[in-house]
Amino acid sequence: MAAATAPQGWQWGEPRALGRAVKLLQRLEEQCRDLRLFVGPPSLRDLLPRTAQLLREVAKARSDKTRGDPEGPGGAGDFLVIYLTNLEAKGRQVAELLPHRGKKDANQDVFPEGSRFRRQLAKLALIFSHMHAELSALFPEGKYCGHLYQITKGSANTFWRENCGVRCVLPWAEFQSLLCSCHPVEPGPIMQALRSTLDLTCSGHVSVFEFDIFTRLFQPWPTLLKNWQLLAVNHPGYMAFLTYDEVQTRLQAYRDKPGSYIFRPSCTRLGQWAIGYVSSNGSILQTIPLNKPLLQVLLKGQKDGIFLYPDGKNHNPDLTELCRAVLNQCIQVSQEQLQLYQAMNSTFELCKICTERDKDVRIEPCGHLLCSCCLAAWQHSDSQTCPFCRCEIKGREAVSICQAQERSMEVRTTAGDSGDNCHQEAAEWKLESVTPSAPPLPPEVPCPQRPQNKGWLTLVTWKGTPGSQREAPSLNQGRLPGRGDI
C-alpha cells in the first residue's frame, strides 16, 4: 500500500473535512438513541459525542497557524487524512446497521442479543473506541503531539524513533518491512493475522499509538512476535474484538467446568489484558492483571488452579519457556551520580519516598524507581501518575538490587525491558531528579524492612519463574473490576 500523504491543498480542505466528520458523528448519535442499543462498554452513545467534541478541538487548534505542527510525511496532516477517511468509512458501516428514526422498515435485526448484526455493531463500537483513544493520545485537547509520543517500552520506543523518526503513522507495507528486519515473520496467513492484531483501527496503517499498545500487550521485546504467536495465534483462550458482555455470554457454556477461561485485550484500558474465568463456585468473573506480563499471570493462574481450560478445552499450552529471565543489556551509571547520593547521606538503592525500603520496581515509561509498597499505596489512592514527574503510569517492572563485585554501578535489564536483538549499544541511565520539594507521601503500608546495603550495586530486572520464592499475588485479592473497568 502506498504511503497516504496529505493531498495538495489539503490545508484548505482540512477544516471542511473535520466539519463533515463532526456532522456524520452527530447523525449517528441521533440513530443511537434507541434504549435497546444502550450496551457497553464501549458504547457508541458515549463515544460518538466525545469523538465529535475532540474533533472540534482539533479543528480549533489546527486553525491556529502559529502552532506549526509537523506537516512532513507521517505528520499531523497525513494522520488526519488517514483518520478522517477511515472514520467516514466506519461511520457508513454503522449507519447501515442502525435503524433509521421514523422508518417502518428499519433494521430490527440489530436488537436481539447474539445476532450477527449485533455482533457487527459491537465490533464497530470497539473500533470507534480505539479511534477515540488514538486521537486523544496524539491530539490531547486537540493539540498535536504525535512527534513527541513516548512508547512505554524502552526498546520499542528506540525501534520506532530510529526507523520512523518523528512520524506518527506508517502504511502497513512499510511498517511490516521495518518490523521484519528485527522480528522476521513469514508472509501469508501469519502476516495477515499480525496485521489484524496491530491495526486496531482497521485503517491499513500503523500509528505510534497502536504500536505502543501492541508492545505493551506482547512484551518482552526480544521475543515480541514469539509471544504474540503463542498468545494470539496458537492459544485457544485468546479472543479478539470481544466486549465484557460477550465474554460473559461465551463463558456461560462452561459454568459447570470451573477453571475455564478466555482472555482479550481490555477495551477500556488499552495495553492491558482482561481475563474472564469460571470460579470454583461456577461464577463468571473478569479481572485485569495490572502491570504484569500475561505470560506470568497465566502461569501463576494455572499453578493456583484458576486458569486451567482455555475456552473450555482440556489442553492448556505450556508458557514456561517464554517466562525465563535472560540477562541482557548493561547500562552504566556514572561515579558522579553515585557520589551525589553519598553527599546526601543516602544510597542509590534506598526508596526516596519512604526512605525505609529498597527500590524494587521501575515505573514505565518515565523510568523512576521506588519500592513496590510505596507504588501500591500511591496507586491505591487513585493516582495514576508518577509521584516524581507526574508522567502517566502505563506500566511497571519489578527489579532487584544486589551487591556488585566491581567498583562501578551497573543497571542490568532483562529481555523484558530494554535489551533486544537490534540495539546492543550502551546508554546512560537517567536517575530520578532530586528536587527541593518532595512529592506527597503515599499512605504507609506495612512491609517487611530489608537491611540496607551501602556497597556497590547492580540493578537487575526480576522475572519470577514457576516455583520461585517471589510470586505474584493471588488474582482474587482486591476488588474485581466491573463492566465499566474492562
C-alpha positions as CSV (number, residue, x, y, z in Angstrom):
1,M,0.0,0.0,0.0
2,A,1.4,3.4,-0.9
3,A,2.0,5.9,1.8
4,A,-1.0,8.1,2.3
5,T,0.1,11.7,2.3
6,A,-1.9,14.9,2.6
7,P,-3.1,15.9,-0.9
8,Q,-2.1,19.2,-2.4
9,G,-4.3,21.9,-1.0
10,W,-5.4,19.7,1.9
11,Q,-4.7,22.5,4.4
12,W,-7.6,24.4,2.8
13,G,-9.9,21.3,2.7
14,E,-9.0,20.1,6.2
15,P,-11.4,22.3,8.1
16,R,-14.3,21.2,5.8
17,A,-13.3,17.5,6.2
18,L,-13.2,18.0,10.0
19,G,-16.6,19.6,9.9
20,R,-18.1,16.8,7.8
21,A,-16.8,14.3,10.2
22,V,-18.5,16.1,13.2
23,K,-21.8,16.2,11.3
24,L,-21.5,12.5,10.5
25,L,-21.0,11.6,14.1
26,Q,-24.0,13.8,15.1
27,R,-26.2,11.9,12.6
28,L,-25.0,8.6,14.0
29,E,-25.7,9.8,17.5
30,E,-29.3,10.5,16.5
31,Q,-29.6,6.9,15.3
32,C,-28.3,5.5,18.5
33,R,-31.0,6.9,20.8
34,D,-33.0,3.7,21.0
35,L,-32.6,2.4,24.5
36,R,-32.2,-1.2,23.2
37,L,-28.8,-0.1,21.9
38,F,-27.6,1.1,25.3
39,V,-24.9,-1.5,25.9
40,G,-21.3,-1.3,26.8
41,P,-18.6,-0.6,27.4
42,P,-17.8,0.5,24.8
43,S,-21.0,2.3,24.0
44,L,-21.5,4.3,20.7
45,R,-23.9,6.5,22.6
46,D,-20.9,7.7,24.7
47,L,-18.2,7.5,22.1
48,L,-19.8,9.5,19.3
49,P,-20.3,12.8,21.1
50,R,-16.9,12.5,22.8
51,T,-15.2,11.9,19.4
52,A,-17.1,14.8,17.9
53,Q,-16.0,17.2,20.6
54,L,-12.4,16.1,20.3
55,L,-12.5,16.7,16.5
56,R,-13.9,20.2,17.2
57,E,-10.9,20.8,19.5
58,V,-8.5,19.5,16.7
59,A,-10.1,21.9,14.2
60,K,-9.7,24.9,16.6
61,A,-6.1,24.1,17.3
62,R,-5.3,23.5,13.7
63,S,-6.8,26.8,12.7
64,D,-4.1,28.5,14.7
65,K,-1.4,28.8,12.0
66,T,1.2,29.9,14.6
67,R,1.4,26.4,16.1
68,G,3.5,25.0,13.3
69,D,2.5,21.3,13.7
70,P,4.9,18.9,11.9
71,E,3.5,18.6,8.4
72,G,6.1,16.3,6.8
73,P,5.4,12.7,5.8
74,G,3.6,10.8,8.6
75,G,2.9,14.1,10.5
76,A,-0.3,15.7,11.7
77,G,-1.7,16.4,8.2
78,D,-1.1,12.8,7.0
79,F,-2.6,11.3,10.1
80,L,-5.8,13.4,9.8
81,V,-6.2,12.3,6.1
82,I,-6.0,8.7,7.1
83,Y,-8.1,9.1,10.3
84,L,-10.9,11.1,8.7
85,T,-11.1,8.7,5.7
86,N,-11.3,5.7,8.0
87,L,-13.9,7.5,10.2
88,E,-16.1,8.1,7.2
89,A,-15.9,4.5,6.1
90,K,-16.6,3.1,9.5
91,G,-19.4,5.6,10.0
92,R,-21.1,4.4,6.9
93,Q,-20.9,0.8,8.1
94,V,-22.5,1.8,11.5
95,A,-25.3,3.8,9.7
96,E,-26.2,0.8,7.6
97,L,-26.6,-1.3,10.8
98,L,-28.5,1.2,12.9
99,P,-32.3,1.7,12.4
100,H,-33.3,5.0,10.8
101,R,-35.6,7.0,13.0
102,G,-39.2,7.1,11.8
103,K,-38.8,4.5,9.1
104,K,-41.1,1.5,9.3
105,D,-38.7,-0.8,7.5
106,A,-35.9,0.0,10.0
107,N,-33.4,-2.8,10.6
108,Q,-34.7,-4.7,13.6
109,D,-32.1,-7.5,13.5
110,V,-29.6,-5.4,15.3
111,F,-31.5,-5.5,18.6
112,P,-31.5,-9.3,19.5
113,E,-28.5,-10.3,21.7
114,G,-26.2,-12.6,19.8
115,S,-27.5,-11.8,16.3
116,R,-25.0,-11.3,13.5
117,F,-25.9,-7.7,13.1
118,R,-25.5,-7.0,16.8
119,R,-22.0,-8.6,16.8
120,Q,-21.0,-6.4,13.8
121,L,-22.2,-3.4,15.7
122,A,-20.2,-4.4,18.8
123,K,-17.1,-4.8,16.8
124,L,-17.6,-1.4,15.2
125,A,-18.1,0.1,18.6
126,L,-14.7,-1.3,19.7
127,I,-13.1,0.2,16.6
128,F,-14.6,3.6,17.4
129,S,-13.3,3.2,20.9
130,H,-9.8,2.6,19.6
131,M,-10.1,5.5,17.2
132,H,-11.1,7.8,20.0
133,A,-8.3,6.6,22.2
134,E,-5.8,7.1,19.4
135,L,-7.0,10.6,18.6
136,S,-6.9,11.5,22.3
137,A,-3.3,10.2,22.6
138,L,-1.9,12.0,19.5
139,F,-4.1,15.2,19.8
140,P,-4.6,15.7,23.5
141,E,-7.1,18.6,23.9
142,G,-6.9,18.9,20.1
143,K,-3.1,19.8,20.0
144,Y,-0.9,17.5,18.0
145,C,1.9,15.7,19.9
146,G,2.5,12.6,17.8
147,H,6.1,13.5,17.1
148,L,6.7,13.6,20.9
149,Y,4.7,10.5,21.8
150,Q,6.7,8.2,24.0
151,I,6.2,4.4,23.6
152,T,6.0,2.7,27.0
153,K,8.6,0.0,26.4
154,G,12.1,1.4,26.0
155,S,13.2,-0.9,23.2
156,A,10.0,-0.4,21.3
157,N,10.4,3.4,21.6
158,T,14.0,3.1,20.3
159,F,12.9,1.0,17.4
160,W,10.2,3.4,16.3
161,R,12.3,6.6,16.6
162,E,15.4,5.1,14.9
163,N,13.3,3.7,12.0
164,C,10.4,6.1,11.7
165,G,11.8,9.4,13.2
166,V,9.1,11.9,14.2
167,R,6.4,10.2,12.0
168,C,3.4,9.1,13.9
169,V,1.8,6.8,11.3
170,L,3.1,4.5,8.6
171,P,1.4,2.5,5.9
172,W,1.2,-1.2,6.7
173,A,3.6,-2.3,4.0
174,E,6.4,0.0,5.1
175,F,5.9,-0.9,8.8
176,Q,5.8,-4.6,8.0
177,S,9.2,-4.3,6.3
178,L,10.8,-2.4,9.2
179,L,9.4,-4.8,11.8
180,C,10.5,-7.9,9.9
181,S,14.1,-6.6,9.8
182,C,14.2,-7.1,13.6
183,H,11.5,-9.7,14.1
184,P,11.1,-11.9,11.0
185,V,7.7,-13.2,10.0
186,E,6.8,-15.5,7.1
187,P,4.4,-13.9,4.6
188,G,1.0,-15.4,4.3
189,P,-1.7,-16.1,6.9
190,I,0.6,-15.4,9.9
191,M,1.5,-11.9,8.5
192,Q,-2.2,-11.2,7.9
193,A,-3.0,-12.2,11.5
194,L,-0.3,-9.9,12.7
195,R,-1.8,-7.0,10.7
196,S,-5.2,-7.6,12.2
197,T,-3.8,-7.6,15.7
198,L,-1.7,-4.5,15.2
199,D,-4.1,-2.4,13.2
200,L,-6.6,-1.6,16.0
201,T,-8.5,1.0,14.0
202,C,-8.5,-1.2,10.8
203,S,-7.2,1.7,8.7
204,G,-4.5,-0.1,6.7
205,H,-1.8,1.9,8.6
206,V,0.0,1.5,11.9
207,S,0.3,4.5,14.3
208,V,2.8,5.0,17.0
209,F,-0.1,4.7,19.4
210,E,-1.1,1.3,18.0
211,F,2.5,0.0,18.2
212,D,2.7,1.1,21.8
213,I,-0.5,-0.9,22.7
214,F,0.8,-3.9,20.8
215,T,4.3,-3.9,22.5
216,R,2.7,-3.5,25.9
217,L,0.4,-6.5,25.4
218,F,3.0,-8.8,24.0
219,Q,6.1,-7.8,26.0
220,P,9.0,-8.5,26.3
221,W,10.6,-7.0,23.2
222,P,13.2,-9.7,22.3
223,T,10.5,-12.4,22.0
224,L,7.8,-10.0,20.9
225,L,6.4,-11.9,18.0
226,K,7.0,-15.3,19.6
227,N,4.9,-14.1,22.5
228,W,2.3,-12.8,20.0
229,Q,2.2,-16.0,18.0
230,L,1.8,-18.2,21.1
231,L,-0.8,-16.0,22.8
232,A,-2.8,-14.6,19.9
233,V,-2.4,-17.2,17.1
234,N,-1.9,-20.6,18.8
235,H,-3.6,-20.1,22.2
236,P,-7.2,-21.3,22.3
237,G,-8.0,-18.8,25.1
238,Y,-7.3,-15.7,23.0
239,M,-10.3,-13.7,21.9
240,A,-10.0,-10.6,19.6
241,F,-12.6,-7.8,19.5
242,L,-14.7,-9.1,22.3
243,T,-16.6,-7.0,24.9
244,Y,-17.3,-7.6,28.6
245,D,-20.8,-8.7,27.9
246,E,-19.7,-11.1,25.1
247,V,-17.1,-12.7,27.4
248,Q,-19.9,-13.3,30.0
249,T,-22.1,-14.9,27.3
250,R,-19.3,-17.1,25.9
251,L,-18.3,-18.5,29.4
252,Q,-21.9,-19.4,30.2
253,A,-21.4,-22.7,28.4
254,Y,-18.6,-23.6,30.8
255,R,-20.2,-22.7,34.2
256,D,-20.1,-26.4,35.1
257,K,-16.4,-26.5,34.3
258,P,-14.5,-24.3,36.9
259,G,-11.1,-23.2,35.6
260,S,-12.4,-22.4,32.1
261,Y,-11.1,-19.0,30.9
262,I,-10.6,-16.7,28.0
263,F,-8.5,-13.5,27.7
264,R,-8.7,-10.5,25.5
265,P,-7.2,-7.0,25.2
266,S,-9.1,-4.7,27.5
267,C,-11.3,-2.3,25.6
268,T,-11.2,0.5,28.2
269,R,-7.6,0.1,29.4
270,L,-5.7,-0.3,26.2
271,G,-2.4,-2.0,26.6
272,Q,-3.7,-4.3,29.4
273,W,-5.3,-7.7,29.4
274,A,-8.7,-8.7,30.6
275,I,-9.2,-12.3,31.7
276,G,-12.6,-13.9,32.1
277,Y,-12.9,-17.2,34.0
278,V,-15.3,-19.6,35.8
279,S,-14.6,-19.7,39.5
280,S,-14.8,-22.7,41.7
281,N,-18.4,-22.0,42.6
282,G,-19.5,-21.5,39.0
283,S,-19.5,-17.7,39.0
284,I,-18.2,-15.9,35.9
285,L,-15.6,-13.3,36.9
286,Q,-13.4,-10.9,34.9
287,T,-10.2,-9.3,36.1
288,I,-7.4,-7.1,34.8
289,P,-3.9,-8.2,35.9
290,L,-2.3,-4.8,36.3
291,N,1.3,-4.1,35.1
292,K,2.3,-7.8,34.7
293,P,3.0,-9.7,31.5
294,L,0.2,-12.0,30.6
295,L,2.6,-14.9,30.3
296,Q,3.4,-14.7,34.0
297,V,-0.2,-14.2,35.0
298,L,-1.5,-17.3,33.1
299,L,1.3,-19.4,34.6
300,K,0.5,-18.3,38.1
301,G,-3.2,-18.8,37.5
302,Q,-2.5,-22.3,36.2
303,K,-0.5,-23.2,39.2
304,D,-3.2,-21.9,41.5
305,G,-5.9,-23.8,39.6
306,I,-7.7,-20.7,38.3
307,F,-6.8,-20.8,34.6
308,L,-6.9,-24.5,33.5
309,Y,-9.2,-24.8,30.5
310,P,-8.7,-22.2,27.7
311,D,-12.2,-21.7,26.2
312,G,-13.3,-24.8,27.9
313,K,-10.6,-27.0,26.2
314,N,-8.6,-29.6,28.2
315,H,-5.2,-28.7,26.7
316,N,-3.6,-25.7,28.4
317,P,-0.5,-24.5,26.4
318,D,2.9,-24.5,28.2
319,L,4.2,-20.9,28.6
320,T,7.1,-21.7,30.8
321,E,9.8,-21.3,28.2
322,L,8.9,-17.7,27.4
323,C,8.9,-16.7,31.0
324,R,12.5,-17.5,31.7
325,A,14.6,-14.5,32.7
326,V,17.6,-13.7,30.5
327,L,20.1,-11.0,31.4
328,N,20.9,-8.7,28.5
329,Q,21.9,-5.1,28.1
330,C,24.1,-3.4,30.7
331,I,23.7,0.3,31.3
332,Q,26.4,2.2,33.2
333,V,25.7,4.7,35.9
334,S,28.4,7.4,36.4
335,Q,30.6,7.7,39.5
336,E,29.4,11.3,39.8
337,Q,25.8,10.2,40.2
338,L,26.8,7.8,43.0
339,Q,28.7,10.4,44.8
340,L,25.7,12.7,44.6
341,Y,23.7,10.2,46.7
342,Q,26.5,9.8,49.2
343,A,26.8,13.6,49.6
344,M,23.1,13.5,50.5
345,N,23.8,10.9,53.2
346,S,21.8,8.4,51.2
347,T,22.3,5.4,48.8
348,F,21.1,4.7,45.3
349,E,19.1,1.7,46.4
350,L,17.0,3.4,49.1
351,C,13.4,4.4,48.1
352,K,13.3,8.2,48.1
353,I,9.6,8.3,49.2
354,C,9.6,6.2,52.4
355,T,13.4,6.2,53.0
356,E,12.9,2.8,54.7
357,R,12.9,0.2,52.0
358,D,15.0,-0.5,48.9
359,K,13.7,0.3,45.4
360,D,12.4,-2.8,43.7
361,V,10.1,-1.5,40.9
362,R,10.5,0.8,37.9
363,I,7.7,2.9,36.6
364,E,7.1,2.9,32.8
365,P,7.7,4.9,30.6
366,C,9.4,7.5,32.8
367,G,11.8,5.0,34.4
368,H,11.7,6.3,38.0
369,L,12.5,3.8,40.8
370,L,10.8,3.3,44.1
371,C,9.7,0.4,46.4
372,S,6.6,-1.6,45.4
373,C,4.9,-0.8,48.7
374,C,5.0,2.9,48.1
375,L,3.9,2.4,44.5
376,A,1.0,0.2,45.6
377,A,-0.1,2.7,48.2
378,W,0.3,5.6,45.7
379,Q,-1.9,3.9,43.1
380,H,-4.4,2.7,45.7
381,S,-5.1,6.4,46.3
382,D,-6.3,6.6,42.7
383,S,-3.2,8.4,41.5
384,Q,-2.2,7.1,38.1
385,T,0.8,9.4,37.6
386,C,4.4,9.1,38.7
387,P,5.0,10.6,42.2
388,F,8.2,12.2,40.9
389,C,7.5,13.6,37.5
390,R,3.7,13.2,37.2
391,C,4.0,11.3,34.0
392,E,1.2,8.8,33.3
393,I,2.0,5.3,34.7
394,K,1.5,3.0,31.8
395,G,3.3,0.0,33.3
396,R,5.7,-1.1,36.0
397,E,8.6,-3.6,36.1
398,A,10.0,-5.4,39.1
399,V,13.7,-5.0,39.7
400,S,16.1,-6.4,42.2
401,I,19.2,-4.6,43.7
402,C,22.1,-6.7,44.7
403,Q,25.8,-6.4,45.5
404,A,28.2,-6.0,42.6
405,Q,31.8,-7.1,42.7
406,E,33.3,-4.3,40.6
407,R,33.7,-0.7,41.8
408,S,31.1,0.7,39.4
409,M,27.3,0.6,39.5
410,E,25.6,-1.3,36.7
411,V,21.9,-1.3,35.9
412,R,21.2,-4.6,34.2
413,T,17.9,-5.3,32.4
414,T,16.4,-8.5,31.1
415,A,14.9,-9.3,27.8
416,G,11.6,-8.0,29.2
417,D,12.9,-4.4,29.3
418,S,15.5,-2.6,27.1
419,G,17.6,-5.4,25.8
420,D,16.9,-6.6,22.3
421,N,18.4,-8.2,19.2
422,C,18.7,-5.0,17.3
423,H,20.1,-2.5,19.8
424,Q,23.0,-3.5,21.9
425,E,24.7,-0.2,22.4
426,A,25.1,1.1,26.0
427,A,23.1,4.0,27.1
428,E,23.3,6.4,30.0
429,W,20.7,5.6,32.7
430,K,19.0,8.7,33.9
431,L,18.4,8.7,37.7
432,E,15.4,10.4,39.1
433,S,15.9,14.1,39.6
434,V,16.4,15.5,43.1
435,T,14.2,18.5,43.8
436,P,13.8,20.6,46.9
437,S,10.1,19.9,47.2
438,A,9.3,16.2,47.6
439,P,6.1,14.7,46.2
440,P,3.3,13.9,48.7
441,L,3.9,10.8,50.7
442,P,1.6,7.9,50.0
443,P,-0.2,6.2,52.9
444,E,2.0,3.9,54.9
445,V,1.7,0.3,54.1
446,P,3.2,-2.3,56.4
447,C,6.0,-4.1,54.6
448,P,9.0,-6.1,56.0
449,Q,12.1,-4.0,56.1
450,R,15.2,-5.2,54.4
451,P,18.7,-4.5,55.6
452,Q,20.4,-1.6,53.8
453,N,23.3,-2.4,51.5
454,K,25.7,0.5,51.1
455,G,28.1,-1.2,48.8
456,W,28.4,-1.1,45.0
457,L,25.3,-2.3,43.3
458,T,23.8,-4.0,40.3
459,L,20.1,-3.4,39.4
460,V,18.7,-6.4,37.6
461,T,15.2,-6.9,36.3
462,W,13.3,-9.5,38.3
463,K,11.3,-12.1,36.5
464,G,9.8,-14.8,38.7
465,T,9.6,-18.3,37.3
466,P,7.3,-21.0,38.4
467,G,8.3,-22.2,41.8
468,S,10.4,-19.1,42.6
469,Q,10.1,-17.6,46.1
470,R,8.8,-14.2,44.8
471,E,5.3,-15.0,43.5
472,A,2.7,-12.7,42.1
473,P,-0.2,-12.0,44.5
474,S,-3.3,-14.1,44.0
475,L,-5.6,-12.8,41.4
476,N,-8.6,-13.0,43.7
477,Q,-7.1,-10.4,46.1
478,G,-8.6,-6.9,46.0
479,R,-11.5,-5.6,44.1
480,L,-12.6,-7.3,40.9
481,P,-13.3,-4.7,38.1
482,G,-16.8,-4.1,36.9
483,R,-18.2,-3.7,33.4
484,G,-17.0,-0.1,33.2
485,D,-13.5,-1.0,34.1
486,I,-12.8,-3.6,31.4
